[in-house]
Short mmCIF file of C-alpha atoms and ligand atoms in Angstrom, two decimals:
data_model
loop_
_atom_site.label_atom_id
_atom_site.label_comp_id
_atom_site.label_asym_id
_atom_site.label_seq_id
_atom_site.Cartn_x
_atom_site.Cartn_y
_atom_site.Cartn_z
CA UNK A 43 10.82 16.20 4.34
CA UNK A 44 12.19 19.41 2.94
CA UNK A 45 15.60 20.13 4.43
CA UNK A 46 14.61 23.76 4.84
CA UNK A 47 11.56 23.13 6.98
CA UNK A 48 12.38 22.14 10.55
CA UNK A 49 10.06 19.69 12.31
CA UNK A 50 7.59 21.36 14.64
CA UNK A 51 9.46 20.20 17.80
CA UNK A 52 7.70 21.18 21.04
CA UNK A 53 4.61 22.19 19.05
CA UNK A 54 4.44 18.65 17.69
CA UNK A 55 4.81 17.11 21.14
CA UNK A 56 1.94 19.28 22.40
CA UNK A 57 -0.17 18.29 19.41
CA UNK A 58 0.52 14.59 19.95
CA UNK A 59 -0.43 14.95 23.59
CA UNK A 60 -3.65 16.72 22.66
CA UNK A 61 -5.21 13.53 21.31
CA UNK A 62 -7.80 12.23 23.71
CA UNK A 63 -7.46 8.49 24.29
CA UNK A 64 -10.02 6.37 22.44
CA UNK A 65 -10.94 9.28 20.16
CA UNK A 66 -10.08 10.36 16.63
CA UNK A 67 -7.20 12.72 15.90
CA UNK A 68 -7.68 16.47 16.49
CA UNK A 69 -8.32 18.74 13.53
CA UNK A 70 -4.74 20.01 13.21
CA UNK A 71 -3.54 16.55 12.18
CA UNK A 72 -5.35 16.62 8.87
CA UNK A 73 -4.12 19.70 7.08
CA UNK A 74 -0.98 21.32 8.48
CA UNK A 75 2.06 21.74 6.23
CA UNK A 76 4.50 21.56 9.13
CA UNK A 77 2.93 18.42 10.51
CA UNK A 78 2.86 16.92 7.05
CA UNK A 79 6.60 17.61 6.73
CA UNK A 80 7.20 15.89 10.07
CA UNK A 81 5.17 12.86 8.92
CA UNK A 82 7.16 12.66 5.72
CA UNK A 83 10.37 12.62 7.70
CA UNK A 84 9.26 10.17 10.39
CA UNK A 85 7.08 7.80 8.37
CA UNK A 86 7.36 8.16 4.61
CA UNK A 87 11.12 8.74 4.57
CA UNK A 88 11.70 6.38 7.46
CA UNK A 89 9.90 3.12 6.67
CA UNK A 90 9.59 0.65 3.81
CA UNK A 91 7.36 1.63 0.89
CA UNK A 92 5.74 -0.79 -1.53
CA UNK A 93 6.48 0.48 -5.04
CA UNK A 94 5.32 -2.22 -7.45
CA UNK A 95 5.91 -5.75 -8.68
CA UNK A 96 9.11 -7.40 -9.87
CA UNK A 97 7.33 -8.72 -12.95
CA UNK A 98 6.64 -5.12 -14.07
CA UNK A 99 10.37 -4.83 -14.79
CA UNK A 100 11.70 -8.25 -15.81
CA UNK A 101 14.74 -7.17 -17.89
CA UNK A 102 17.87 -5.10 -17.25
CA UNK A 103 17.05 -1.45 -17.89
CA UNK A 104 13.34 -1.81 -17.13
CA UNK A 105 12.33 0.94 -14.72
CA UNK A 106 9.45 2.52 -12.89
CA UNK A 107 9.18 5.87 -11.16
CA UNK A 108 7.09 7.22 -8.33
CA UNK A 109 6.79 10.36 -6.23
CA UNK A 110 6.85 10.08 -2.47
CA UNK A 111 5.20 13.43 -2.00
CA UNK A 112 7.81 15.82 -3.48
CA UNK A 113 10.58 13.22 -3.68
CA UNK A 114 10.93 11.48 -7.07
CA UNK A 115 12.25 7.92 -6.95
CA UNK A 116 13.63 5.75 -9.75
CA UNK A 117 13.52 1.94 -9.49
CA UNK A 118 15.52 0.14 -12.18
CA UNK A 119 16.75 -3.36 -12.91
CA UNK A 120 20.52 -3.22 -13.26
CA UNK A 121 22.81 -5.08 -15.64
CA UNK A 122 23.09 -8.00 -13.23
CA UNK A 123 19.32 -8.32 -12.86
CA UNK A 124 19.11 -6.78 -9.39
CA UNK A 125 16.41 -4.25 -8.53
CA UNK A 126 17.98 -0.96 -7.49
CA UNK A 127 16.48 2.33 -6.38
CA UNK A 128 17.87 5.84 -6.62
CA UNK A 129 16.80 9.38 -6.01
CA UNK A 130 15.48 10.35 -9.44
CA UNK A 131 17.51 13.56 -9.34
CA UNK A 132 20.49 14.57 -11.44
CA UNK A 133 23.77 15.09 -9.57
CA UNK A 134 24.56 18.13 -11.75
CA UNK A 135 21.86 20.73 -11.11
CA UNK A 136 19.16 18.56 -9.74
CA UNK A 137 16.72 18.09 -12.58
CA UNK A 138 14.40 15.13 -12.31
CA UNK A 139 15.92 12.49 -14.57
CA UNK A 140 13.24 9.98 -15.66
CA UNK A 141 9.82 11.51 -16.24
CA UNK A 142 7.91 8.51 -17.55
CA UNK A 143 6.04 6.26 -15.09
CA UNK A 144 7.75 3.16 -16.53
CA UNK A 145 9.92 2.12 -19.45
CA UNK A 146 13.26 0.74 -20.63
CA UNK A 147 16.64 2.46 -20.62
CA UNK A 148 20.11 1.59 -21.90
CA UNK A 149 21.50 4.37 -19.75
CA UNK A 150 20.00 7.13 -17.63
CA UNK A 151 20.54 10.37 -19.56
CA UNK A 152 19.63 13.68 -17.97
CA UNK A 153 17.49 15.69 -20.42
CA UNK A 154 19.00 18.99 -19.21
CA UNK A 155 22.77 18.76 -20.02
CA UNK A 156 23.07 15.08 -20.88
CA UNK A 157 25.01 13.81 -17.90
CA UNK A 158 24.74 10.06 -18.33
CA UNK A 159 24.50 7.38 -15.66
CA UNK A 160 24.76 3.60 -15.99
CA UNK A 161 21.90 1.36 -14.93
CA UNK A 162 23.96 0.77 -11.80
CA UNK A 163 23.79 4.48 -11.02
CA UNK A 164 27.42 5.39 -11.85
CA UNK A 165 28.10 8.67 -13.65
CA UNK A 166 29.68 7.56 -16.94
CA UNK A 167 29.66 10.74 -19.02
CA UNK A 168 29.43 14.48 -18.41
CA UNK A 169 30.74 15.98 -21.63
CA UNK A 170 31.49 19.69 -21.46
CA UNK A 171 32.57 19.67 -17.83
CA UNK A 172 36.07 20.91 -16.93
CA UNK A 173 38.94 18.56 -16.10
CA UNK A 174 39.21 17.16 -12.62
CA UNK A 175 35.55 16.26 -12.15
CA UNK A 176 35.42 13.23 -9.84
CA UNK A 177 32.87 11.09 -11.63
CA UNK A 178 33.12 8.42 -8.98
CA UNK A 179 31.75 10.92 -6.44
CA UNK A 180 28.78 11.89 -8.59
CA UNK A 181 26.82 8.67 -9.03
CA UNK A 182 23.07 8.68 -8.40
CA UNK A 183 22.17 8.69 -4.73
CA UNK A 184 21.14 5.12 -3.90
CA UNK A 185 18.12 4.09 -1.88
CA UNK A 186 17.50 0.77 -0.18
CA UNK A 187 15.52 -1.71 -2.27
CA UNK A 188 14.21 -5.18 -1.44
CA UNK A 189 12.07 -7.70 -3.26
CA UNK A 190 10.03 -10.44 -1.67
CA UNK A 191 7.29 -12.66 -3.00
CA UNK A 192 7.22 -10.59 -6.20
CA UNK A 193 6.77 -7.29 -4.33
CA UNK A 194 9.30 -4.45 -4.54
CA UNK A 195 9.90 -2.24 -1.54
CA UNK A 196 12.16 0.79 -1.20
CA UNK A 197 13.23 2.86 1.75
CA UNK A 198 14.42 6.45 1.68
CA UNK A 199 15.93 6.09 5.15
CA UNK A 200 19.68 6.09 5.72
CA UNK A 201 19.16 3.11 8.02
CA UNK A 202 15.78 1.49 7.37
CA UNK A 203 14.00 -0.79 9.81
CA UNK A 204 14.73 -4.52 9.51
CA UNK A 205 13.02 -6.03 6.47
CA UNK A 206 13.46 -9.70 7.45
CA UNK A 207 10.22 -10.01 9.39
CA UNK A 208 8.12 -8.79 6.49
CA UNK A 209 10.05 -10.97 4.07
CA UNK A 210 9.49 -14.10 6.12
CA UNK A 211 5.81 -13.39 6.64
CA UNK A 212 4.97 -12.36 3.08
CA UNK A 213 7.00 -15.11 1.41
CA UNK A 214 5.15 -17.73 3.42
CA UNK A 215 1.77 -16.07 2.93
CA UNK A 216 2.30 -15.22 -0.74
CA UNK A 217 3.69 -18.57 -1.88
CA UNK A 218 0.39 -20.33 -2.65
CA UNK A 219 -0.87 -17.22 -4.46
CA UNK A 220 2.11 -17.25 -6.87
CA UNK A 221 2.80 -13.51 -7.03
CA UNK A 222 6.01 -14.37 -8.87
CA UNK A 223 3.94 -16.06 -11.60
CA UNK A 224 1.37 -13.29 -11.97
CA UNK A 225 0.82 -10.42 -14.35
CA UNK A 226 -1.08 -7.17 -14.25
CA UNK A 227 -4.52 -7.24 -15.86
CA UNK A 228 -5.26 -3.61 -15.05
CA UNK A 229 -3.90 -0.66 -13.09
CA UNK A 230 -6.14 2.19 -12.01
CA UNK A 231 -4.84 5.39 -10.42
CA UNK A 232 -7.05 7.40 -8.14
CA UNK A 233 -6.43 10.88 -6.73
CA UNK A 234 -8.13 11.07 -3.37
CA UNK A 235 -8.93 14.51 -1.95
CA UNK A 236 -8.05 13.54 1.59
CA UNK A 237 -5.15 13.26 3.99
CA UNK A 238 -3.45 9.84 3.80
CA UNK A 239 -4.31 9.06 7.44
CA UNK A 240 -8.02 9.34 6.68
CA UNK A 241 -7.56 6.74 3.96
CA UNK A 242 -5.89 4.35 6.40
CA UNK A 243 -8.42 5.02 9.13
CA UNK A 244 -11.17 4.17 6.68
CA UNK A 245 -9.32 1.01 5.65
CA UNK A 246 -8.92 -0.13 9.24
CA UNK A 247 -12.60 -0.53 10.07
CA UNK A 248 -15.66 -2.13 8.55
CA UNK A 249 -18.11 -0.17 10.70
CA UNK A 250 -18.83 1.78 7.50
CA UNK A 251 -19.20 -1.29 5.30
CA UNK A 252 -22.89 -1.92 5.79
CA UNK A 253 -23.94 1.67 4.95
CA UNK A 254 -21.29 2.33 2.29
CA UNK A 255 -20.41 -1.01 0.60
CA UNK A 256 -23.64 -2.95 0.08
CA UNK A 257 -21.93 -5.26 -2.46
CA UNK A 258 -18.74 -5.84 -0.42
CA UNK A 259 -20.51 -7.03 2.72
CA UNK A 260 -22.18 -9.88 0.85
CA UNK A 261 -18.85 -11.63 0.31
CA UNK A 262 -17.32 -11.80 3.78
CA UNK A 263 -17.78 -11.58 7.55
CA UNK A 264 -15.88 -8.34 8.14
CA UNK A 265 -18.84 -6.60 9.72
CA UNK A 266 -19.45 -9.35 12.28
CA UNK A 267 -17.17 -9.15 15.30
CA UNK A 268 -17.78 -12.63 16.63
CA UNK A 269 -18.34 -11.83 20.28
CA UNK A 270 -21.13 -9.41 19.38
CA UNK A 271 -22.66 -11.43 16.54
CA UNK A 272 -25.97 -13.26 16.84
CA UNK A 273 -26.00 -17.04 17.24
CA UNK A 274 -27.24 -17.40 13.65
CA UNK A 275 -24.33 -15.34 12.27
CA UNK A 276 -21.84 -17.20 14.45
CA UNK A 277 -23.13 -20.43 12.99
CA UNK A 278 -22.68 -19.13 9.45
CA UNK A 279 -19.11 -18.09 10.19
CA UNK A 280 -18.33 -21.50 11.71
CA UNK A 281 -19.82 -23.26 8.68
CA UNK A 282 -17.78 -21.14 6.23
CA UNK A 283 -14.59 -21.81 8.17
CA UNK A 284 -15.32 -25.54 8.36
CA UNK A 285 -16.04 -25.66 4.62
CA UNK A 286 -12.80 -24.02 3.54
CA UNK A 287 -10.18 -24.13 6.26
CA UNK A 288 -8.77 -27.52 5.31
CA UNK A 289 -7.97 -26.04 1.90
CA UNK A 290 -5.94 -23.26 3.50
CA UNK A 291 -3.43 -25.70 4.88
CA UNK A 292 -0.07 -24.39 3.74
CA UNK A 293 2.77 -22.61 5.49
CA UNK A 294 1.37 -19.27 4.45
CA UNK A 295 -1.87 -19.88 6.19
CA UNK A 296 -0.42 -20.18 9.64
CA UNK A 297 -1.87 -16.72 10.24
CA UNK A 298 -5.44 -17.58 9.32
CA UNK A 299 -8.17 -15.40 10.78
CA UNK A 300 -10.92 -17.98 11.26
CA UNK A 301 -13.54 -15.65 12.68
CA UNK A 302 -15.61 -12.57 11.82
CA UNK A 303 -14.53 -8.93 12.10
CA UNK A 304 -11.16 -7.53 11.07
CA UNK A 305 -7.93 -9.12 12.28
CA UNK A 306 -6.09 -6.74 14.59
CA UNK A 307 -3.56 -4.52 12.81
CA UNK A 308 -1.35 -2.66 13.37
CA UNK A 309 0.22 -3.50 16.69
CA UNK A 310 2.08 -0.37 17.79
CA UNK A 311 3.11 -1.84 21.12
CA UNK A 312 4.98 -4.68 19.36
CA UNK A 313 6.03 -2.44 16.46
CA UNK A 314 4.23 -4.64 13.94
CA UNK A 315 3.87 -2.65 10.72
CA UNK A 316 3.10 -5.61 8.41
CA UNK A 317 0.80 -8.59 8.60
CA UNK A 318 -1.07 -11.19 6.59
CA UNK A 319 -4.07 -13.37 7.25
CA UNK A 320 -6.62 -15.46 5.43
CA UNK A 321 -10.35 -15.14 5.92
CA UNK A 322 -13.40 -17.10 4.81
CA UNK A 323 -15.86 -16.03 2.14
CA UNK A 324 -19.60 -16.38 2.58
CA UNK A 325 -21.67 -19.20 1.13
CA UNK A 326 -21.85 -18.87 -2.67
CA UNK A 327 -18.66 -16.76 -2.94
CA UNK A 328 -15.39 -18.35 -4.06
CA UNK A 329 -13.82 -15.01 -4.97
CA UNK A 330 -14.25 -11.29 -4.40
CA UNK A 331 -16.36 -10.64 -7.47
CA UNK A 332 -19.78 -9.04 -7.62
CA UNK A 333 -21.60 -12.37 -7.94
CA UNK A 334 -19.02 -14.42 -6.05
CA UNK A 335 -18.21 -16.57 -9.06
CA UNK A 336 -14.73 -17.04 -10.45
CA UNK A 337 -13.58 -14.29 -12.82
CA UNK A 338 -10.19 -15.71 -13.94
CA UNK A 339 -8.20 -18.98 -13.90
CA UNK A 340 -6.81 -20.19 -10.57
CA UNK A 341 -3.57 -18.53 -9.52
CA UNK A 342 -0.41 -20.01 -8.05
CA UNK A 343 -0.58 -23.37 -6.32
CA UNK A 344 -4.35 -23.37 -5.80
CA UNK A 345 -6.14 -26.50 -6.89
CA UNK A 346 -9.47 -25.56 -5.38
CA UNK A 347 -11.32 -22.27 -5.82
CA UNK A 348 -12.71 -22.20 -2.31
CA UNK A 349 -9.63 -20.89 -0.47
CA UNK A 350 -11.05 -17.72 1.07
CA UNK A 351 -9.15 -14.42 0.82
CA UNK A 352 -5.51 -13.81 1.60
CA UNK A 353 -4.97 -10.33 2.97
CA UNK A 354 -1.59 -8.65 3.30
CA UNK A 355 -0.74 -5.15 4.43
CA UNK A 356 2.22 -3.03 5.42
CA UNK A 357 2.45 0.47 6.79
CA UNK A 358 2.58 3.09 5.59
CA UNK A 359 1.38 2.31 2.07
CA UNK A 360 0.24 -1.18 1.03
CA UNK A 361 -2.70 -3.56 1.26
CA UNK A 362 -3.83 -6.47 -0.83
CA UNK A 363 -6.76 -8.87 -1.10
CA UNK A 364 -6.10 -12.09 -3.01
CA UNK A 365 -8.76 -14.61 -3.99
CA UNK A 366 -8.24 -17.95 -5.73
CA UNK A 367 -8.28 -16.36 -9.19
CA UNK A 368 -7.07 -12.78 -8.86
CA UNK A 369 -5.49 -10.35 -6.45
CA UNK A 370 -5.97 -6.62 -5.96
CA UNK A 371 -3.03 -4.72 -4.50
CA UNK A 372 -3.28 -1.10 -3.47
CA UNK A 373 -0.43 1.38 -3.10
CA UNK A 374 -0.73 4.70 -1.30
CA UNK A 375 1.47 7.77 -1.75
CA UNK A 376 0.95 11.13 -0.07
CA UNK A 377 0.85 14.25 -2.24
CA UNK A 378 0.45 17.07 0.24
CA UNK A 379 -1.66 17.23 3.40
CA UNK A 380 -4.98 17.01 1.56
CA UNK A 381 -4.18 14.74 -1.38
CA UNK A 382 -3.36 11.05 -1.56
CA UNK A 383 -2.50 9.14 -4.70
CA UNK A 384 -3.85 5.60 -4.73
CA UNK A 385 -3.02 2.94 -7.29
CA UNK A 386 -4.77 -0.42 -7.50
CA UNK A 387 -3.31 -3.36 -9.45
CA UNK A 388 -5.51 -6.23 -10.57
CA UNK A 389 -3.31 -9.34 -10.88
CA UNK A 390 -4.09 -12.62 -12.61
CA UNK A 391 -2.06 -15.70 -13.44
CA UNK A 392 0.72 -14.91 -15.92
CA UNK A 393 -0.83 -17.21 -18.56
CA UNK A 394 -4.36 -15.80 -18.31
CA UNK A 395 -5.44 -13.96 -21.46
CA UNK A 396 -7.88 -11.07 -21.52
CA UNK A 397 -11.01 -11.86 -23.50
CA UNK A 398 -10.36 -15.60 -23.33
CA UNK A 399 -9.67 -16.44 -19.70
CA UNK A 400 -11.05 -13.30 -18.09
CA UNK A 401 -13.08 -10.19 -18.92
CA UNK A 402 -12.22 -6.87 -17.33
CA UNK A 403 -15.88 -6.01 -16.89
CA UNK A 404 -16.19 -9.00 -14.55
CA UNK A 405 -12.76 -8.72 -12.92
CA UNK A 406 -12.73 -5.03 -11.98
CA UNK A 407 -16.10 -3.94 -10.59
CA UNK A 408 -15.93 -5.45 -7.08
CA UNK A 409 -12.83 -3.54 -5.97
CA UNK A 410 -13.16 -0.57 -8.33
CA UNK A 411 -16.58 0.11 -6.85
CA UNK A 412 -15.37 -0.46 -3.29
CA UNK A 413 -12.40 1.86 -3.92
CA UNK A 414 -14.57 4.65 -5.33
CA UNK A 415 -16.98 4.36 -2.42
CA UNK A 416 -14.07 4.61 0.03
CA UNK A 417 -12.38 7.56 -1.68
CA UNK A 418 -15.69 9.41 -1.70
CA UNK A 419 -16.13 8.81 2.03
CA UNK A 420 -12.58 10.07 2.65
CA UNK A 421 -13.18 13.22 0.60
CA UNK A 422 -16.26 14.10 2.63
CA UNK A 423 -14.52 13.30 5.88
CA UNK A 424 -11.67 15.63 4.90
CA UNK A 425 -14.21 18.40 4.39
CA UNK A 426 -15.64 17.72 7.82
CA UNK A 427 -12.37 17.50 9.74
CA UNK A 428 -11.15 20.71 8.06
CA UNK A 429 -14.07 22.54 9.61
CA UNK A 430 -13.72 24.60 12.78
CA UNK A 431 -16.84 22.71 13.82
CA UNK A 432 -15.01 19.36 14.02
CA UNK A 433 -14.36 17.86 17.44
CA UNK A 434 -12.96 14.29 17.53
CA UNK A 435 -15.59 11.79 18.59
CA UNK A 436 -15.22 8.43 20.38
CA UNK A 437 -14.06 5.36 18.45
CA UNK A 438 -16.13 2.19 18.82
CA UNK A 439 -14.25 -0.30 20.94
CA UNK A 440 -16.21 -3.01 19.20
CA UNK A 441 -15.62 -1.94 15.62
CA UNK A 442 -12.85 0.65 15.46
CA UNK A 443 -10.12 -1.02 17.52
CA UNK A 444 -7.86 -0.96 14.45
CA UNK A 445 -8.45 2.77 13.86
CA UNK A 446 -7.35 3.32 17.44
CA UNK A 447 -4.32 1.05 16.86
CA UNK A 448 -3.44 2.94 13.66
CA UNK A 449 -3.62 6.27 15.47
CA UNK A 450 -1.46 4.95 18.31
CA UNK A 451 1.04 3.60 15.74
CA UNK A 452 1.06 6.93 13.92
CA UNK A 453 1.56 8.98 17.08
CA UNK A 454 4.39 6.71 18.13
CA UNK A 455 6.18 7.32 14.82
CA UNK A 456 5.88 11.10 14.84
CA UNK A 457 6.74 11.32 18.52
CA UNK A 458 9.95 9.29 18.09
S1 LIG B 728 20.92 18.95 -14.47
FE1 LIG B 728 21.31 16.99 -15.24
S2 LIG B 728 22.89 17.27 -16.62
FE2 LIG B 728 22.55 19.23 -15.83
FE1 LIG B 729 -14.46 0.83 2.82
#
């Protein structure tokens, strides 16, 4: 958050307390600058953020940049091959250093007065400055960075939460998918005209899937919470599980979700901000494509196409769906109270060649369409919750248990 804007304090506590149990968040949560600043401090500057993939920057000097709201971040591979992160801000007069989204650098040179930093963040030249400048005190301000299973995470916190739990879970889950042997087939950026919480709330339920995603619901059992499903649907779910579950057998599949409906996440009471699970696809679908047929060569260790879908997610900004042949990862970054920047990455095996092994017009539509449908829903919901006519309604205990869990997780973070 901005250092000049104090958190709302007692006002915030009153606002948190104003949420009625089992209901959506009150109107004030979706557009206030002060509240947004408090969220940045508590959540976006406090937790671990997914920023991209290690294979996007394989060589020393390769970098990528991102903006966590108003805070520019630089992620760069150093001379020893380690991934490092820094505030992307010059130590002289504060200009943003790297302006490109990605690239390669021998050294980090500030465009303003040419102060020059090594790829390890040390200030190595500041020609024109007077004698006595302590270069060793003026290196780039480091941020915490971690990589696991091909994913890069950074934290802006002075003391971030433990990363080991996520690492253990994602390395086990991601191993058969081979994220370290993947490449990007396509990246699409989306600007969503909605508060970031609305995007998560939408992600955490499939109550909307039947009306809003007619193509998505054909591939999976997300809309069928087993205890409320008909006998015929329960039979279909059991058959799909029986058909594929033996193929899931690997350490990463310990967290399988062999039922309908969405697996529960997050778990605010146990402070679980990351998870993974594997679900079955419906008869006729071996991947999340429009017609259910394979759209690229098998990834990772898979020897059979019929392995369901591996799902991974971490709060506050990452989710991923991985089929036998491709994976779609989505990164979220806030950009003010009413704007959220989403980026989806379509991954395929590192040896797969566009035009020969896969076609983008078959690979992209399933998730590109689902994304656009979701962002449109979020935009219209933002318009509604901005209205003085909005009063939070009840959440379905059958279908929106994860929206409730997300809200409880969120309130716990901002209250802390
Ligand atoms: S602001 Fe970077 S060198 Fe002056
Ligand atoms: Fe959706």
